[in-house]
PDB file of C-alpha atoms in Angstrom:
ATOM      1  CA  MET A   1    -110.163-169.692  81.031  1.00 77.00           C
ATOM      2  CA  THR A   2    -110.756-168.261  84.560  1.00 84.00           C
ATOM      3  CA  PRO A   3    -108.658-170.875  87.354  1.00 81.00           C
ATOM      4  CA  GLY A   4    -112.211-171.239  88.778  1.00 83.00           C
ATOM      5  CA  VAL A   5    -114.030-172.725  85.714  1.00 86.00           C
ATOM      6  CA  PHE A   6    -110.914-174.914  85.119  1.00 88.00           C
ATOM      7  CA  LEU A   7    -111.269-176.177  88.821  1.00 85.00           C
ATOM      8  CA  ASP A   8    -114.906-176.819  87.959  1.00 86.00           C
ATOM      9  CA  MET A   9    -114.359-178.875  85.210  1.00 89.00           C
ATOM     10  CA  MET A  10    -111.284-180.817  86.406  1.00 87.00           C
ATOM     11  CA  VAL A  11    -113.765-181.741  89.698  1.00 86.00           C
ATOM     12  CA  THR A  12    -116.382-182.594  87.227  1.00 87.00           C
ATOM     13  CA  THR A  13    -114.094-184.631  85.046  1.00 86.00           C
ATOM     14  CA  ALA A  14    -112.732-186.137  87.926  1.00 81.00           C
ATOM     15  CA  ASN A  15    -116.138-187.192  89.322  1.00 78.00           C
ATOM     16  CA  LYS A  16    -117.306-188.446  86.164  1.00 81.00           C
ATOM     17  CA  TRP A  17    -113.908-190.784  85.394  1.00 77.00           C
ATOM     18  CA  SER A  18    -114.710-192.026  89.123  1.00 74.00           C
ATOM     19  CA  CYS A  19    -117.977-193.385  87.972  1.00 73.00           C
ATOM     20  CA  GLU A  20    -117.294-194.569  84.602  1.00 72.00           C
ATOM     21  CA  ARG A  21    -114.480-196.664  86.319  1.00 72.00           C
ATOM     22  CA  ASP A  22    -114.971-200.248  85.649  1.00 75.00           C
ATOM     23  CA  SER A  23    -112.577-202.420  87.174  1.00 72.00           C
ATOM     24  CA  SER A  24    -113.216-205.565  85.700  1.00 78.00           C
ATOM     25  CA  GLN A  25    -111.649-203.798  81.987  1.00 76.00           C
ATOM     26  CA  VAL A  26    -108.039-205.173  81.113  1.00 73.00           C
ATOM     27  CA  ASN A  27    -106.708-201.993  81.499  1.00 73.00           C
ATOM     28  CA  CYS A  28    -107.978-200.796  84.440  1.00 74.00           C
ATOM     29  CA  LYS A  29    -105.557-199.453  86.765  1.00 71.00           C
ATOM     30  CA  PRO A  30    -106.075-200.681  90.686  1.00 70.00           C
ATOM     31  CA  VAL A  31    -106.771-197.730  93.322  1.00 69.00           C
ATOM     32  CA  LEU A  32    -104.535-198.167  97.014  1.00 68.00           C
ATOM     33  CA  THR A  33    -106.273-197.053  99.562  1.00 69.00           C
ATOM     34  CA  GLU A  34    -103.636-198.089 102.573  1.00 72.00           C
ATOM     35  CA  VAL A  35    -100.050-197.725 102.028  1.00 77.00           C
ATOM     36  CA  ASP A  36     -97.853-200.820 102.537  1.00 79.00           C
ATOM     37  CA  TYR A  37     -94.859-200.574 105.454  1.00 81.00           C
ATOM     38  CA  ASP A  38     -91.847-201.883 104.304  1.00 83.00           C
ATOM     39  CA  ILE A  39     -89.220-202.903 106.441  1.00 89.00           C
ATOM     40  CA  ARG A  40     -87.165-199.792 106.326  1.00 89.00           C
ATOM     41  CA  VAL A  41     -90.056-197.561 107.809  1.00 88.00           C
ATOM     42  CA  LEU A  42     -90.900-200.153 110.362  1.00 87.00           C
ATOM     43  CA  THR A  43     -87.185-200.253 111.608  1.00 89.00           C
ATOM     44  CA  MET A  44     -87.246-196.377 111.681  1.00 89.00           C
ATOM     45  CA  ALA A  45     -90.525-196.368 113.493  1.00 88.00           C
ATOM     46  CA  TYR A  46     -89.538-199.002 115.660  1.00 87.00           C
ATOM     47  CA  GLN A  47     -85.954-196.699 116.797  1.00 88.00           C
ATOM     48  CA  TRP A  48     -88.206-193.970 117.239  1.00 87.00           C
ATOM     49  CA  VAL A  49     -90.305-195.343 119.641  1.00 86.00           C
ATOM     50  CA  LYS A  50     -86.965-196.755 121.425  1.00 85.00           C
ATOM     51  CA  LEU A  51     -86.373-193.029 121.920  1.00 83.00           C
ATOM     52  CA  ARG A  52     -89.213-192.681 124.455  1.00 79.00           C
ATOM     53  CA  ARG A  53     -89.857-188.688 123.160  1.00 78.00           C
ATOM     54  CA  GLY A  54     -92.945-187.137 124.686  1.00 80.00           C
ATOM     55  CA  PHE A  55     -96.167-186.390 122.558  1.00 84.00           C
ATOM     56  CA  LEU A  56     -99.115-184.534 123.514  1.00 83.00           C
ATOM     57  CA  THR A  57    -102.440-185.750 122.837  1.00 85.00           C
ATOM     58  CA  GLU A  58    -105.642-183.621 121.770  1.00 84.00           C
ATOM     59  CA  ASP A  59    -109.025-185.816 121.351  1.00 81.00           C
ATOM     60  CA  ALA A  60    -110.534-183.801 117.777  1.00 75.00           C
ATOM     61  CA  ASP A  61    -113.858-186.828 117.617  1.00 82.00           C
ATOM     62  CA  ALA A  62    -114.623-190.222 118.818  1.00 81.00           C
ATOM     63  CA  ASP A  63    -112.366-191.879 116.343  1.00 85.00           C
ATOM     64  CA  ASN A  64    -109.810-188.860 115.772  1.00 87.00           C
ATOM     65  CA  CYS A  65    -107.095-187.501 117.409  1.00 89.00           C
ATOM     66  CA  ASN A  66    -104.095-185.347 116.570  1.00 88.00           C
ATOM     67  CA  ILE A  67    -100.936-185.815 117.971  1.00 88.00           C
ATOM     68  CA  TYR A  68     -97.937-183.633 118.465  1.00 88.00           C
ATOM     69  CA  VAL A  69     -94.163-184.414 118.762  1.00 88.00           C
ATOM     70  CA  ALA A  70     -91.527-182.705 118.695  1.00 85.00           C
ATOM     71  CA  ALA A  71     -89.379-182.601 115.619  1.00 83.00           C
ATOM     72  CA  SER A  72     -85.836-182.619 117.421  1.00 78.00           C
ATOM     73  CA  GLU A  73     -84.582-184.511 120.218  1.00 72.00           C
ATOM     74  CA  ARG A  74     -83.243-180.959 121.734  1.00 67.00           C
ATOM     75  CA  SER A  75     -87.395-179.977 121.726  1.00 71.00           C
ATOM     76  CA  SER A  76     -90.234-180.727 124.334  1.00 76.00           C
ATOM     77  CA  VAL A  77     -93.713-180.899 123.372  1.00 81.00           C
ATOM     78  CA  THR A  78     -96.122-178.218 125.351  1.00 79.00           C
ATOM     79  CA  GLU A  79     -99.428-176.613 124.805  1.00 84.00           C
ATOM     80  CA  ALA A  80     -97.845-174.181 122.944  1.00 79.00           C
ATOM     81  CA  THR A  81     -96.538-176.774 120.731  1.00 77.00           C
ATOM     82  CA  ALA A  82    -100.523-177.541 119.437  1.00 80.00           C
ATOM     83  CA  GLN A  83    -100.675-173.918 118.908  1.00 81.00           C
ATOM     84  CA  LEU A  84     -98.332-173.743 116.694  1.00 79.00           C
ATOM     85  CA  PHE A  85    -100.723-175.197 114.013  1.00 81.00           C
ATOM     86  CA  LYS A  86    -103.644-172.852 114.852  1.00 82.00           C
ATOM     87  CA  ALA A  87    -101.594-169.815 114.721  1.00 82.00           C
ATOM     88  CA  LYS A  88    -101.800-166.851 112.303  1.00 85.00           C
ATOM     89  CA  TYR A  89     -98.765-165.932 110.659  1.00 86.00           C
ATOM     90  CA  LYS A  90     -97.941-162.685 109.325  1.00 87.00           C
ATOM     91  CA  THR A  91     -94.833-164.051 107.492  1.00 89.00           C
ATOM     92  CA  PHE A  92     -93.653-167.252 106.149  1.00 90.00           C
ATOM     93  CA  ASP A  93     -90.107-167.276 107.798  1.00 86.00           C
ATOM     94  CA  ASN A  94     -92.092-167.722 111.349  1.00 82.00           C
ATOM     95  CA  PHE A  95     -94.432-170.046 109.954  1.00 84.00           C
ATOM     96  CA  LYS A  96     -91.841-172.408 108.709  1.00 81.00           C
ATOM     97  CA  LYS A  97     -89.761-171.883 111.903  1.00 77.00           C
ATOM     98  CA  SER A  98     -92.536-172.737 114.163  1.00 77.00           C
ATOM     99  CA  TYR A  99     -94.980-175.168 111.907  1.00 76.00           C
ATOM    100  CA  TYR A 100     -91.468-177.397 111.299  1.00 79.00           C
ATOM    101  CA  SER A 101     -90.147-177.408 115.241  1.00 84.00           C
ATOM    102  CA  ALA A 102     -93.089-180.039 115.376  1.00 86.00           C
ATOM    103  CA  TYR A 103     -95.332-182.790 113.902  1.00 89.00           C
ATOM    104  CA  ARG A 104     -98.954-183.471 114.092  1.00 90.00           C
ATOM    105  CA  ILE A 105    -100.190-186.780 113.791  1.00 90.00           C
ATOM    106  CA  SER A 106    -103.949-187.057 112.678  1.00 91.00           C
ATOM    107  CA  PHE A 107    -104.359-190.601 114.221  1.00 91.00           C
ATOM    108  CA  ASN A 108    -107.005-192.814 113.199  1.00 88.00           C
ATOM    109  CA  LYS A 109    -108.114-194.695 116.166  1.00 86.00           C
ATOM    110  CA  SER A 110    -110.170-197.547 114.491  1.00 86.00           C
ATOM    111  CA  ASN A 111    -107.851-197.759 111.037  1.00 84.00           C
ATOM    112  CA  TRP A 112    -104.295-196.034 111.837  1.00 85.00           C
ATOM    113  CA  LYS A 113    -103.129-196.761 108.663  1.00 84.00           C
ATOM    114  CA  LEU A 114    -105.709-193.731 107.405  1.00 86.00           C
ATOM    115  CA  SER A 115    -103.796-191.630 109.793  1.00 89.00           C
ATOM    116  CA  SER A 116    -101.696-188.970 108.290  1.00 91.00           C
ATOM    117  CA  CYS A 117     -98.101-186.894 109.822  1.00 91.00           C
ATOM    118  CA  SER A 118     -97.244-183.936 108.981  1.00 90.00           C
ATOM    119  CA  CYS A 119     -93.801-184.343 108.561  1.00 89.00           C
ATOM    120  CA  THR A 120     -92.083-183.869 105.455  1.00 88.00           C
ATOM    121  CA  TYR A 121     -91.548-187.797 104.981  1.00 89.00           C
ATOM    122  CA  PHE A 122     -94.619-188.643 105.020  1.00 89.00           C
ATOM    123  CA  LEU A 123     -95.880-185.891 102.759  1.00 88.00           C
ATOM    124  CA  LYS A 124     -93.604-187.629  99.748  1.00 90.00           C
ATOM    125  CA  ASN A 125     -94.211-191.460 100.624  1.00 88.00           C
ATOM    126  CA  TYR A 126     -98.002-191.281 102.786  1.00 86.00           C
ATOM    127  CA  LYS A 127     -95.997-193.282 105.059  1.00 89.00           C
ATOM    128  CA  CYS A 128     -93.805-192.514 108.018  1.00 90.00           C
ATOM    129  CA  LYS A 129     -92.080-193.460 111.234  1.00 90.00           C
ATOM    130  CA  HIS A 130     -94.503-191.329 113.440  1.00 90.00           C
ATOM    131  CA  VAL A 131     -97.657-192.709 112.742  1.00 90.00           C
ATOM    132  CA  PHE A 132     -96.510-196.292 112.816  1.00 89.00           C
ATOM    133  CA  GLY A 133     -94.480-195.506 115.916  1.00 88.00           C
ATOM    134  CA  ILE A 134     -97.750-194.458 117.745  1.00 87.00           C
ATOM    135  CA  ALA A 135     -99.925-197.175 116.588  1.00 87.00           C
ATOM    136  CA  ALA A 136     -97.045-199.420 118.175  1.00 85.00           C
ATOM    137  CA  ILE A 137     -97.546-196.851 121.543  1.00 83.00           C
ATOM    138  CA  GLN A 138    -101.294-197.391 121.054  1.00 79.00           C
ATOM    139  CA  ASP A 139    -101.114-201.056 121.022  1.00 71.00           C
ATOM    140  CA  ARG A 140    -102.618-201.202 117.538  1.00 52.00           C
ATOM    141  CA  LYS A 141     -98.902-202.412 117.024  1.00 47.00           C
ATOM    142  CA  SER A 142     -99.615-205.798 114.281  1.00 52.00           C
ATOM    143  CA  THR A 143     -99.401-205.202 110.095  1.00 47.00           C
ATOM    144  CA  ARG A 144     -99.018-207.522 107.600  1.00 43.00           C
ATOM    145  CA  LEU A 145     -95.820-207.077 105.376  1.00 39.00           C
ATOM    146  CA  ASN A 146     -94.999-209.227 102.302  1.00 37.00           C
ATOM    147  CA  SER A 147     -96.754-212.142 103.909  1.00 36.00           C
ATOM    148  CA  SER A 148     -95.562-212.197 107.204  1.00 46.00           C
ATOM    149  CA  HIS A 149     -96.477-211.328 110.534  1.00 47.00           C
ATOM    150  CA  ILE A 150     -94.397-208.143 112.356  1.00 50.00           C
ATOM    151  CA  THR A 151     -94.714-206.958 115.911  1.00 51.00           C
ATOM    152  CA  ILE A 152     -93.173-204.484 117.495  1.00 51.00           C
ATOM    153  CA  SER A 153     -92.513-204.965 121.020  1.00 48.00           C
TER     154      SER A 153
END
């Protein structure tokens, strides 16, 4: 079986399963669309916001924007930082060095929990201090956590 045929069959099967899913059945697994932020990530976000590091905002459309932040305290964010994510690289080493010198947060203005980040923590856990920190800075700072209301001020 060729990879193209396999991928086509996989997508078709996943679509079929999604359409046939009945949430009233006993063995049905819930599908989460939003990730809950635990106190550990909220604490990391609070500490990150307190550093008052600069960031660069670039509007993608009416509901989304790209926000670039430096990956380390020593580096700053410039227009060249945004170009790192659009550049074409000839070697993987150059890509890795440039790409991991900054993070790109794809921020959803209407629902910040649907935002994403290019940091490795987000790629593993689907949540990170950068997304919550930017939400706090953008004044979308409240979240429900274990029946308590936590606000970063």
